[in-house]
Amino acid sequence: MKVFALLSPTIRNSSTRRLFSVTPHRDTNIAIVGGGAAGFYTAARLLSKTTDTTIDIFEQLPTPHGLVRYGVAPDHPEVKNCMTKFDQVSSNPRVRYFGNVRVGGTLTLDTLRSMYSGVVLSYGASADRQLGIPGEELVVPARRFVAWYNGLPEAQGLDIDLRRVDRVVIIGHGNVALDCARILLTDPSDLASTDITAQALSALRESNVKHVEMVGRRGPLQVAFTTKELREMTKIPHLRILCDRDLVASECEKWASFVDSSRSLKRMMDLLMSHAGKDGGEKSFTLSFLKSPVEVTERGVRFQVNRLDGPVDQAKAVGTGEYIDTPSGLVLRSVGYATTPIAGAPFDERRRIVPNIAGRVTHNGDVVPGLYAAGWAKRGPVGVIATTMQDAYRTGDAIIMDITNGHLRSGLPRDSVDEGLRESGVLESCVTNEQWKHLEAFEVEAGRRVGKPREKVTSVDRMLDIIGV
Ligand SMILES: Cc1cc2nc3c(=O)[nH]c(=O)nc-3n(C[C@H](O)[C@H](O)[C@H](O)COP(=O)(O)OP(=O)(O)OC[C@H]3O[C@@H](n4cnc5c(N)ncnc54)[C@H](O)[C@@H]3O)c2cc1C
């Protein structure tokens, strides 16, 4: 494996050069960019497998935990239990949390690389894929909708008046699309004891949404959501579930051995067949197959009808030339999140990931010493927290192997790092773990008063005010 030399840590500004030359130190320190699941699980691995490596986590928001806080649905509290593990990590004296610090802004990746033995890029995926069709500007990304009901500060200006919406079309057949459908169709009183924001809860209480149609370009055997999430839809009281049962039945018959070979797929098809078409109340959820959006207008979406081509596990949607217009007051696009480049780091534009070999970042195929990737930034925006954990552990193991083999140089001692961070303007405005815990206690107390696990603070200014930064 060749090692790429040009991107190896370069000491560009005079202050960090001085720090390096006057304070040689033999300890290994790691900077983690992004305080989401991948960052915390990488740190956890390093803590458990090394005795003296120190870790600094840099997170652009004052609050840690990334999509566990701002993505995972409020009615999935059990999924958020991993935050207890993250708390154990950040309370370890070898770990420091620097919230409210965006790497790639005032604090550059070069500065980090000049101070630390290694840097882990675990900054997730904060953009989303587009459809590339006329009228796209009328479409609301599911990523924004999710971020809105979960309290992400930058998503709070979401301009949707649910009082004026009766029908919603969601484009995409994944778990995020199902999360959005479930939140829109669940009785808001059932969400009142979750950590959904007060603003979202009040908008949902006034919502007039009665029908949600979730549309995918391929068939029932190619959906990306899981049986567990579909089952949750079937548990919503009085909700009518609709789909083309004839299509489901004929696809299951046509590809019987494929369906029989996967217990989860079989369960999902059985679930669909047993629930679709049953009587219910005034609200409905429709799963539509074999339709690709071609245009969005103020009135709704125009779809082209597709047929499937090729074997079931690689089936391609092919347009038939037939079109259907579906009226809708709101169109959500849920076709995937996307990772964006961070200044100074390699980026694979085609695959939209930080290029890497088993967690070691590469540039033109060569390993960049001391630079690692973990989580969605490493492998693309797919996979649940358990997958992200395994993946982060593998990155942690790569770092440990490089430490053991002497491939990582010593970093600066903490006081010198602090001097470098101060010179980068980070220290005055960063949020420490103690301050985050103070904010969290504030949120938990506010939540307790209204019967919720927490009432999230949804503005950065307000967060900093509470913390006193
Ligand atoms: C809507 C949704 C619902 C989900 N629900 C579930 C579920 O129910 N169960 C489940 O197991 N999994 C679920 N997942 C998947 C799970 O959230 C991911 O597997 C996991 O969060 C990925 O972790 P990550 O650390 O790679 O990314 P993230 O969680 O996105 O963390 C990345 C962090 O990096 C920070 N960051 C970004 N840029 C910078 C920068 N320049 N400088 C500093 N910090 C930066 C971000 O603010 C963020 O905090 C869901 C995902 C989504 C999108």
PDB file of N, CA and C and ligand atoms in Angstrom, residues 32-40 58-61 63-68 70-73 76 78-79 101-105 122-126 142-143 146 149-150 152 175-176 179 228-229 337 342 374-379 382-389 391, ligand 1:
ATOM      1  N   ILE A  32     -11.488  14.022  16.461  1.00  0.00           N
ATOM      2  CA  ILE A  32     -12.622  13.443  15.740  1.00  0.00           C
ATOM      3  C   ILE A  32     -13.503  14.583  15.243  1.00  0.00           C
ATOM      4  N   VAL A  33     -13.759  14.600  13.943  1.00  0.00           N
ATOM      5  CA  VAL A  33     -14.564  15.670  13.342  1.00  0.00           C
ATOM      6  C   VAL A  33     -15.998  15.154  13.182  1.00  0.00           C
ATOM      7  N   GLY A  34     -16.908  15.622  14.038  1.00  0.00           N
ATOM      8  CA  GLY A  34     -18.299  15.172  13.998  1.00  0.00           C
ATOM      9  C   GLY A  34     -18.635  14.376  15.238  1.00  0.00           C
ATOM     10  N   GLY A  35     -19.568  14.910  16.022  1.00  0.00           N
ATOM     11  CA  GLY A  35     -19.940  14.261  17.288  1.00  0.00           C
ATOM     12  C   GLY A  35     -21.215  13.457  17.162  1.00  0.00           C
ATOM     13  N   GLY A  36     -21.332  12.677  16.076  1.00  0.00           N
ATOM     14  CA  GLY A  36     -22.477  11.776  15.922  1.00  0.00           C
ATOM     15  C   GLY A  36     -22.103  10.376  16.373  1.00  0.00           C
ATOM     16  N   ALA A  37     -22.950   9.410  16.001  1.00  0.00           N
ATOM     17  CA  ALA A  37     -22.735   8.027  16.437  1.00  0.00           C
ATOM     18  C   ALA A  37     -21.346   7.537  16.030  1.00  0.00           C
ATOM     19  N   ALA A  38     -20.941   7.809  14.785  1.00  0.00           N
ATOM     20  CA  ALA A  38     -19.653   7.295  14.300  1.00  0.00           C
ATOM     21  C   ALA A  38     -18.497   7.870  15.114  1.00  0.00           C
ATOM     22  N   GLY A  39     -18.555   9.159  15.411  1.00  0.00           N
ATOM     23  CA  GLY A  39     -17.493   9.800  16.184  1.00  0.00           C
ATOM     24  C   GLY A  39     -17.397   9.193  17.574  1.00  0.00           C
ATOM     25  N   PHE A  40     -18.562   9.045  18.235  1.00  0.00           N
ATOM     26  CA  PHE A  40     -18.549   8.520  19.606  1.00  0.00           C
ATOM     27  C   PHE A  40     -18.133   7.052  19.656  1.00  0.00           C
ATOM     28  N   PHE A  58     -14.772  17.262  17.868  1.00  0.00           N
ATOM     29  CA  PHE A  58     -15.203  18.590  17.398  1.00  0.00           C
ATOM     30  C   PHE A  58     -16.550  18.453  16.692  1.00  0.00           C
ATOM     31  N   GLU A  59     -17.533  19.191  17.157  1.00  0.00           N
ATOM     32  CA  GLU A  59     -18.893  19.093  16.614  1.00  0.00           C
ATOM     33  C   GLU A  59     -19.362  20.502  16.243  1.00  0.00           C
ATOM     34  N   GLN A  60     -19.947  20.624  15.041  1.00  0.00           N
ATOM     35  CA  GLN A  60     -20.332  21.963  14.577  1.00  0.00           C
ATOM     36  C   GLN A  60     -21.490  22.566  15.385  1.00  0.00           C
ATOM     37  N   LEU A  61     -22.333  21.724  15.952  1.00  0.00           N
ATOM     38  CA  LEU A  61     -23.449  22.234  16.744  1.00  0.00           C
ATOM     39  C   LEU A  61     -23.040  22.281  18.219  1.00  0.00           C
ATOM     40  N   THR A  63     -24.740  20.989  20.450  1.00  0.00           N
ATOM     41  CA  THR A  63     -25.210  19.699  20.980  1.00  0.00           C
ATOM     42  C   THR A  63     -24.548  18.532  20.266  1.00  0.00           C
ATOM     43  N   PRO A  64     -24.198  17.469  21.003  1.00  0.00           N
ATOM     44  CA  PRO A  64     -23.633  16.290  20.351  1.00  0.00           C
ATOM     45  C   PRO A  64     -24.734  15.324  19.873  1.00  0.00           C
ATOM     46  N   HIS A  65     -24.311  14.205  19.295  1.00  0.00           N
ATOM     47  CA  HIS A  65     -25.140  13.037  18.964  1.00  0.00           C
ATOM     48  C   HIS A  65     -25.748  13.053  17.570  1.00  0.00           C
ATOM     49  N   GLY A  66     -25.504  14.083  16.764  1.00  0.00           N
ATOM     50  CA  GLY A  66     -25.875  14.071  15.340  1.00  0.00           C
ATOM     51  C   GLY A  66     -27.290  13.586  15.091  1.00  0.00           C
ATOM     52  N   LEU A  67     -27.416  12.597  14.194  1.00  0.00           N
ATOM     53  CA  LEU A  67     -28.737  12.123  13.772  1.00  0.00           C
ATOM     54  C   LEU A  67     -29.456  11.330  14.859  1.00  0.00           C
ATOM     55  N   VAL A  68     -28.735  10.919  15.897  1.00  0.00           N
ATOM     56  CA  VAL A  68     -29.442  10.243  16.989  1.00  0.00           C
ATOM     57  C   VAL A  68     -30.381  11.267  17.647  1.00  0.00           C
ATOM     58  N   TYR A  70     -31.137  14.394  15.960  1.00  0.00           N
ATOM     59  CA  TYR A  70     -31.863  15.176  14.962  1.00  0.00           C
ATOM     60  C   TYR A  70     -32.413  14.360  13.789  1.00  0.00           C
ATOM     61  N   GLY A  71     -32.267  13.025  13.833  1.00  0.00           N
ATOM     62  CA  GLY A  71     -32.782  12.196  12.739  1.00  0.00           C
ATOM     63  C   GLY A  71     -33.751  11.136  13.232  1.00  0.00           C
ATOM     64  N   VAL A  72     -33.307  10.352  14.200  1.00  0.00           N
ATOM     65  CA  VAL A  72     -34.130   9.262  14.742  1.00  0.00           C
ATOM     66  C   VAL A  72     -35.486   9.832  15.195  1.00  0.00           C
ATOM     67  N   ALA A  73     -36.551   9.136  14.820  1.00  0.00           N
ATOM     68  CA  ALA A  73     -37.894   9.653  15.075  1.00  0.00           C
ATOM     69  C   ALA A  73     -38.180   9.766  16.577  1.00  0.00           C
ATOM     70  N   HIS A  76     -39.294   6.783  18.615  1.00  0.00           N
ATOM     71  CA  HIS A  76     -38.365   5.655  18.726  1.00  0.00           C
ATOM     72  C   HIS A  76     -37.378   5.893  19.875  1.00  0.00           C
ATOM     73  N   GLU A  78     -36.287   4.166  22.285  1.00  0.00           N
ATOM     74  CA  GLU A  78     -35.357   3.082  22.642  1.00  0.00           C
ATOM     75  C   GLU A  78     -34.087   3.154  21.794  1.00  0.00           C
ATOM     76  N   VAL A  79     -34.227   3.685  20.556  1.00  0.00           N
ATOM     77  CA  VAL A  79     -33.061   3.786  19.659  1.00  0.00           C
ATOM     78  C   VAL A  79     -32.032   4.765  20.239  1.00  0.00           C
ATOM     79  N   VAL A 101     -18.145  24.039  17.087  1.00  0.00           N
ATOM     80  CA  VAL A 101     -16.904  24.248  16.331  1.00  0.00           C
ATOM     81  C   VAL A 101     -17.023  23.528  14.986  1.00  0.00           C
ATOM     82  N   ARG A 102     -17.096  24.301  13.922  1.00  0.00           N
ATOM     83  CA  ARG A 102     -17.186  23.666  12.606  1.00  0.00           C
ATOM     84  C   ARG A 102     -15.790  23.527  12.013  1.00  0.00           C
ATOM     85  N   VAL A 103     -15.407  22.303  11.756  1.00  0.00           N
ATOM     86  CA  VAL A 103     -14.091  22.099  11.134  1.00  0.00           C
ATOM     87  C   VAL A 103     -14.241  22.378   9.640  1.00  0.00           C
ATOM     88  N   GLY A 104     -13.297  23.152   9.103  1.00  0.00           N
ATOM     89  CA  GLY A 104     -13.434  23.594   7.713  1.00  0.00           C
ATOM     90  C   GLY A 104     -13.802  25.072   7.683  1.00  0.00           C
ATOM     91  N   GLY A 105     -14.110  25.626   8.859  1.00  0.00           N
ATOM     92  CA  GLY A 105     -14.354  27.067   8.984  1.00  0.00           C
ATOM     93  C   GLY A 105     -13.095  27.702   9.547  1.00  0.00           C
ATOM     94  N   SER A 122     -15.721  12.029  10.632  1.00  0.00           N
ATOM     95  CA  SER A 122     -16.984  11.307  10.864  1.00  0.00           C
ATOM     96  C   SER A 122     -18.105  12.346  10.883  1.00  0.00           C
ATOM     97  N   TYR A 123     -18.110  13.152   9.812  1.00  0.00           N
ATOM     98  CA  TYR A 123     -19.017  14.301   9.803  1.00  0.00           C
ATOM     99  C   TYR A 123     -20.347  14.032   9.106  1.00  0.00           C
ATOM    100  N   GLY A 124     -20.648  12.748   8.840  1.00  0.00           N
ATOM    101  CA  GLY A 124     -21.991  12.385   8.401  1.00  0.00           C
ATOM    102  C   GLY A 124     -22.361  12.856   7.011  1.00  0.00           C
ATOM    103  N   ALA A 125     -23.644  13.101   6.836  1.00  0.00           N
ATOM    104  CA  ALA A 125     -24.174  13.488   5.525  1.00  0.00           C
ATOM    105  C   ALA A 125     -25.207  14.579   5.741  1.00  0.00           C
ATOM    106  N   SER A 126     -24.814  15.824   5.486  1.00  0.00           N
ATOM    107  CA  SER A 126     -25.762  16.889   5.830  1.00  0.00           C
ATOM    108  C   SER A 126     -26.415  17.539   4.609  1.00  0.00           C
ATOM    109  N   ALA A 142     -37.132  15.472   2.700  1.00  0.00           N
ATOM    110  CA  ALA A 142     -37.506  14.769   3.938  1.00  0.00           C
ATOM    111  C   ALA A 142     -36.482  15.080   5.025  1.00  0.00           C
ATOM    112  N   ARG A 143     -35.224  15.242   4.626  1.00  0.00           N
ATOM    113  CA  ARG A 143     -34.161  15.562   5.588  1.00  0.00           C
ATOM    114  C   ARG A 143     -34.527  16.825   6.381  1.00  0.00           C
ATOM    115  N   VAL A 146     -37.669  16.096   8.672  1.00  0.00           N
ATOM    116  CA  VAL A 146     -37.237  15.333   9.851  1.00  0.00           C
ATOM    117  C   VAL A 146     -36.505  16.258  10.834  1.00  0.00           C
ATOM    118  N   TYR A 149     -39.039  18.531  12.751  1.00  0.00           N
ATOM    119  CA  TYR A 149     -39.782  18.007  13.908  1.00  0.00           C
ATOM    120  C   TYR A 149     -38.847  17.551  15.026  1.00  0.00           C
ATOM    121  N   ASN A 150     -37.554  17.356  14.684  1.00  0.00           N
ATOM    122  CA  ASN A 150     -36.595  16.950  15.717  1.00  0.00           C
ATOM    123  C   ASN A 150     -35.827  18.118  16.338  1.00  0.00           C
ATOM    124  N   LEU A 152     -33.671  20.532  14.873  1.00  0.00           N
ATOM    125  CA  LEU A 152     -32.376  21.041  14.380  1.00  0.00           C
ATOM    126  C   LEU A 152     -32.516  22.544  14.133  1.00  0.00           C
ATOM    127  N   ASN A 175     -36.824   3.865   5.014  1.00  0.00           N
ATOM    128  CA  ASN A 175     -37.298   4.052   6.396  1.00  0.00           C
ATOM    129  C   ASN A 175     -37.535   5.521   6.742  1.00  0.00           C
ATOM    130  N   VAL A 176     -36.731   6.419   6.147  1.00  0.00           N
ATOM    131  CA  VAL A 176     -36.924   7.841   6.451  1.00  0.00           C
ATOM    132  C   VAL A 176     -38.284   8.293   5.916  1.00  0.00           C
ATOM    133  N   ASP A 179     -40.804   7.106   8.296  1.00  0.00           N
ATOM    134  CA  ASP A 179     -40.804   7.969   9.499  1.00  0.00           C
ATOM    135  C   ASP A 179     -41.685   9.193   9.258  1.00  0.00           C
ATOM    136  N   LYS A 228     -40.060  -3.903  10.300  1.00  0.00           N
ATOM    137  CA  LYS A 228     -40.371  -3.285  11.602  1.00  0.00           C
ATOM    138  C   LYS A 228     -41.068  -1.935  11.405  1.00  0.00           C
ATOM    139  N   GLU A 229     -40.513  -1.136  10.481  1.00  0.00           N
ATOM    140  CA  GLU A 229     -41.094   0.199  10.269  1.00  0.00           C
ATOM    141  C   GLU A 229     -42.468   0.098   9.602  1.00  0.00           C
ATOM    142  N   TYR A 337     -29.842  10.805   1.844  1.00  0.00           N
ATOM    143  CA  TYR A 337     -28.995  11.898   2.301  1.00  0.00           C
ATOM    144  C   TYR A 337     -27.727  11.899   1.434  1.00  0.00           C
ATOM    145  N   ILE A 342     -15.450  18.331   2.861  1.00  0.00           N
ATOM    146  CA  ILE A 342     -15.001  19.246   3.913  1.00  0.00           C
ATOM    147  C   ILE A 342     -13.680  19.837   3.405  1.00  0.00           C
ATOM    148  N   ALA A 374     -15.065   7.570   9.254  1.00  0.00           N
ATOM    149  CA  ALA A 374     -15.977   6.641   9.927  1.00  0.00           C
ATOM    150  C   ALA A 374     -17.419   7.070   9.672  1.00  0.00           C
ATOM    151  N   GLY A 375     -18.325   6.093   9.724  1.00  0.00           N
ATOM    152  CA  GLY A 375     -19.762   6.388   9.645  1.00  0.00           C
ATOM    153  C   GLY A 375     -20.230   6.718   8.243  1.00  0.00           C
ATOM    154  N   TRP A 376     -21.251   7.549   8.179  1.00  0.00           N
ATOM    155  CA  TRP A 376     -21.867   7.859   6.878  1.00  0.00           C
ATOM    156  C   TRP A 376     -20.907   8.596   5.954  1.00  0.00           C
ATOM    157  N   ALA A 377     -19.996   9.391   6.499  1.00  0.00           N
ATOM    158  CA  ALA A 377     -19.019  10.077   5.641  1.00  0.00           C
ATOM    159  C   ALA A 377     -18.091   9.053   4.986  1.00  0.00           C
ATOM    160  N   LYS A 378     -17.903   7.921   5.654  1.00  0.00           N
ATOM    161  CA  LYS A 378     -16.978   6.894   5.161  1.00  0.00           C
ATOM    162  C   LYS A 378     -17.627   5.967   4.135  1.00  0.00           C
ATOM    163  N   ARG A 379     -18.873   5.578   4.408  1.00  0.00           N
ATOM    164  CA  ARG A 379     -19.447   4.546   3.536  1.00  0.00           C
ATOM    165  C   ARG A 379     -20.725   4.977   2.840  1.00  0.00           C
ATOM    166  N   VAL A 382     -26.092   5.241   4.443  1.00  0.00           N
ATOM    167  CA  VAL A 382     -26.960   4.083   4.649  1.00  0.00           C
ATOM    168  C   VAL A 382     -26.523   3.347   5.916  1.00  0.00           C
ATOM    169  N   GLY A 383     -27.477   2.687   6.525  1.00  0.00           N
ATOM    170  CA  GLY A 383     -27.142   1.855   7.679  1.00  0.00           C
ATOM    171  C   GLY A 383     -27.648   2.446   8.970  1.00  0.00           C
ATOM    172  N   VAL A 384     -28.107   1.543   9.837  1.00  0.00           N
ATOM    173  CA  VAL A 384     -28.632   1.947  11.139  1.00  0.00           C
ATOM    174  C   VAL A 384     -27.470   2.171  12.108  1.00  0.00           C
ATOM    175  N   ILE A 385     -27.818   2.510  13.336  1.00  0.00           N
ATOM    176  CA  ILE A 385     -26.778   2.849  14.311  1.00  0.00           C
ATOM    177  C   ILE A 385     -25.855   1.650  14.571  1.00  0.00           C
ATOM    178  N   ALA A 386     -26.452   0.442  14.592  1.00  0.00           N
ATOM    179  CA  ALA A 386     -25.622  -0.747  14.839  1.00  0.00           C
ATOM    180  C   ALA A 386     -24.573  -0.908  13.732  1.00  0.00           C
ATOM    181  N   THR A 387     -24.969  -0.626  12.492  1.00  0.00           N
ATOM    182  CA  THR A 387     -24.017  -0.722  11.370  1.00  0.00           C
ATOM    183  C   THR A 387     -22.940   0.354  11.525  1.00  0.00           C
ATOM    184  N   THR A 388     -23.382   1.537  11.907  1.00  0.00           N
ATOM    185  CA  THR A 388     -22.441   2.646  12.095  1.00  0.00           C
ATOM    186  C   THR A 388     -21.452   2.313  13.218  1.00  0.00           C
ATOM    187  N   MET A 389     -21.947   1.655  14.251  1.00  0.00           N
ATOM    188  CA  MET A 389     -21.071   1.280  15.370  1.00  0.00           C
ATOM    189  C   MET A 389     -19.989   0.294  14.901  1.00  0.00           C
ATOM    190  N   ASP A 391     -18.900  -0.202  11.975  1.00  0.00           N
ATOM    191  CA  ASP A 391     -18.032   0.472  11.031  1.00  0.00           C
ATOM    192  C   ASP A 391     -17.023   1.390  11.750  1.00  0.00           C
TER     193      ASP A 391
HETATM  194  C1  LIG B   1     -34.198  10.317   9.561  1.00  0.00           C
HETATM  195  C2  LIG B   1     -33.323   9.219  10.083  1.00  0.00           C
HETATM  196  C3  LIG B   1     -33.826   8.318  11.001  1.00  0.00           C
HETATM  197  C4  LIG B   1     -33.021   7.281  11.474  1.00  0.00           C
HETATM  198  N1  LIG B   1     -33.559   6.401  12.348  1.00  0.00           N
HETATM  199  C5  LIG B   1     -32.811   5.385  12.811  1.00  0.00           C
HETATM  200  C6  LIG B   1     -33.372   4.449  13.716  1.00  0.00           C
HETATM  201  O1  LIG B   1     -34.555   4.528  14.084  1.00  0.00           O
HETATM  202  N2  LIG B   1     -32.558   3.438  14.164  1.00  0.00           N
HETATM  203  C7  LIG B   1     -31.250   3.338  13.776  1.00  0.00           C
HETATM  204  O2  LIG B   1     -30.553   2.431  14.236  1.00  0.00           O
HETATM  205  N3  LIG B   1     -30.709   4.217  12.904  1.00  0.00           N
HETATM  206  C8  LIG B   1     -31.447   5.232  12.413  1.00  0.00           C
HETATM  207  N4  LIG B   1     -30.901   6.118  11.532  1.00  0.00           N
HETATM  208  C9  LIG B   1     -29.485   5.943  11.100  1.00  0.00           C
HETATM  209  C10 LIG B   1     -28.492   6.591  12.079  1.00  0.00           C
HETATM  210  O3  LIG B   1     -28.961   7.860  12.422  1.00  0.00           O
HETATM  211  C11 LIG B   1     -27.098   6.643  11.406  1.00  0.00           C
HETATM  212  O4  LIG B   1     -26.634   5.319  11.206  1.00  0.00           O
HETATM  213  C12 LIG B   1     -26.050   7.376  12.237  1.00  0.00           C
HETATM  214  O5  LIG B   1     -26.575   8.528  12.848  1.00  0.00           O
HETATM  215  C13 LIG B   1     -24.859   7.809  11.362  1.00  0.00           C
HETATM  216  O6  LIG B   1     -23.904   8.383  12.220  1.00  0.00           O
HETATM  217  P1  LIG B   1     -22.747   9.383  11.716  1.00  0.00           P
HETATM  218  O7  LIG B   1     -21.968   9.722  12.930  1.00  0.00           O
HETATM  219  O8  LIG B   1     -22.057   8.836  10.546  1.00  0.00           O
HETATM  220  O9  LIG B   1     -23.526  10.690  11.186  1.00  0.00           O
HETATM  221  P2  LIG B   1     -24.302  11.812  12.021  1.00  0.00           P
HETATM  222  O10 LIG B   1     -25.168  11.212  13.047  1.00  0.00           O
HETATM  223  O11 LIG B   1     -24.950  12.676  11.005  1.00  0.00           O
HETATM  224  O12 LIG B   1     -23.165  12.643  12.760  1.00  0.00           O
HETATM  225  C14 LIG B   1     -22.325  13.519  12.072  1.00  0.00           C
HETATM  226  C15 LIG B   1     -22.055  14.724  12.954  1.00  0.00           C
HETATM  227  O13 LIG B   1     -21.034  15.522  12.336  1.00  0.00           O
HETATM  228  C16 LIG B   1     -21.353  16.895  12.536  1.00  0.00           C
HETATM  229  N5  LIG B   1     -20.644  17.678  11.521  1.00  0.00           N
HETATM  230  C17 LIG B   1     -20.941  17.788  10.198  1.00  0.00           C
HETATM  231  N6  LIG B   1     -20.038  18.594   9.586  1.00  0.00           N
HETATM  232  C18 LIG B   1     -19.168  19.001  10.541  1.00  0.00           C
HETATM  233  C19 LIG B   1     -18.030  19.854  10.517  1.00  0.00           C
HETATM  234  N7  LIG B   1     -17.597  20.431   9.381  1.00  0.00           N
HETATM  235  N8  LIG B   1     -17.372  20.086  11.681  1.00  0.00           N
HETATM  236  C20 LIG B   1     -17.803  19.504  12.845  1.00  0.00           C
HETATM  237  N9  LIG B   1     -18.890  18.698  12.913  1.00  0.00           N
HETATM  238  C21 LIG B   1     -19.550  18.433  11.766  1.00  0.00           C
HETATM  239  C22 LIG B   1     -22.868  16.916  12.403  1.00  0.00           C
HETATM  240  O14 LIG B   1     -23.430  18.084  12.994  1.00  0.00           O
HETATM  241  C23 LIG B   1     -23.259  15.639  13.133  1.00  0.00           C
HETATM  242  O15 LIG B   1     -23.479  15.872  14.507  1.00  0.00           O
HETATM  243  C24 LIG B   1     -31.682   7.154  11.033  1.00  0.00           C
HETATM  244  C25 LIG B   1     -31.166   8.078  10.114  1.00  0.00           C
HETATM  245  C26 LIG B   1     -31.980   9.097   9.641  1.00  0.00           C
HETATM  246  C27 LIG B   1     -31.436  10.075   8.636  1.00  0.00           C
END
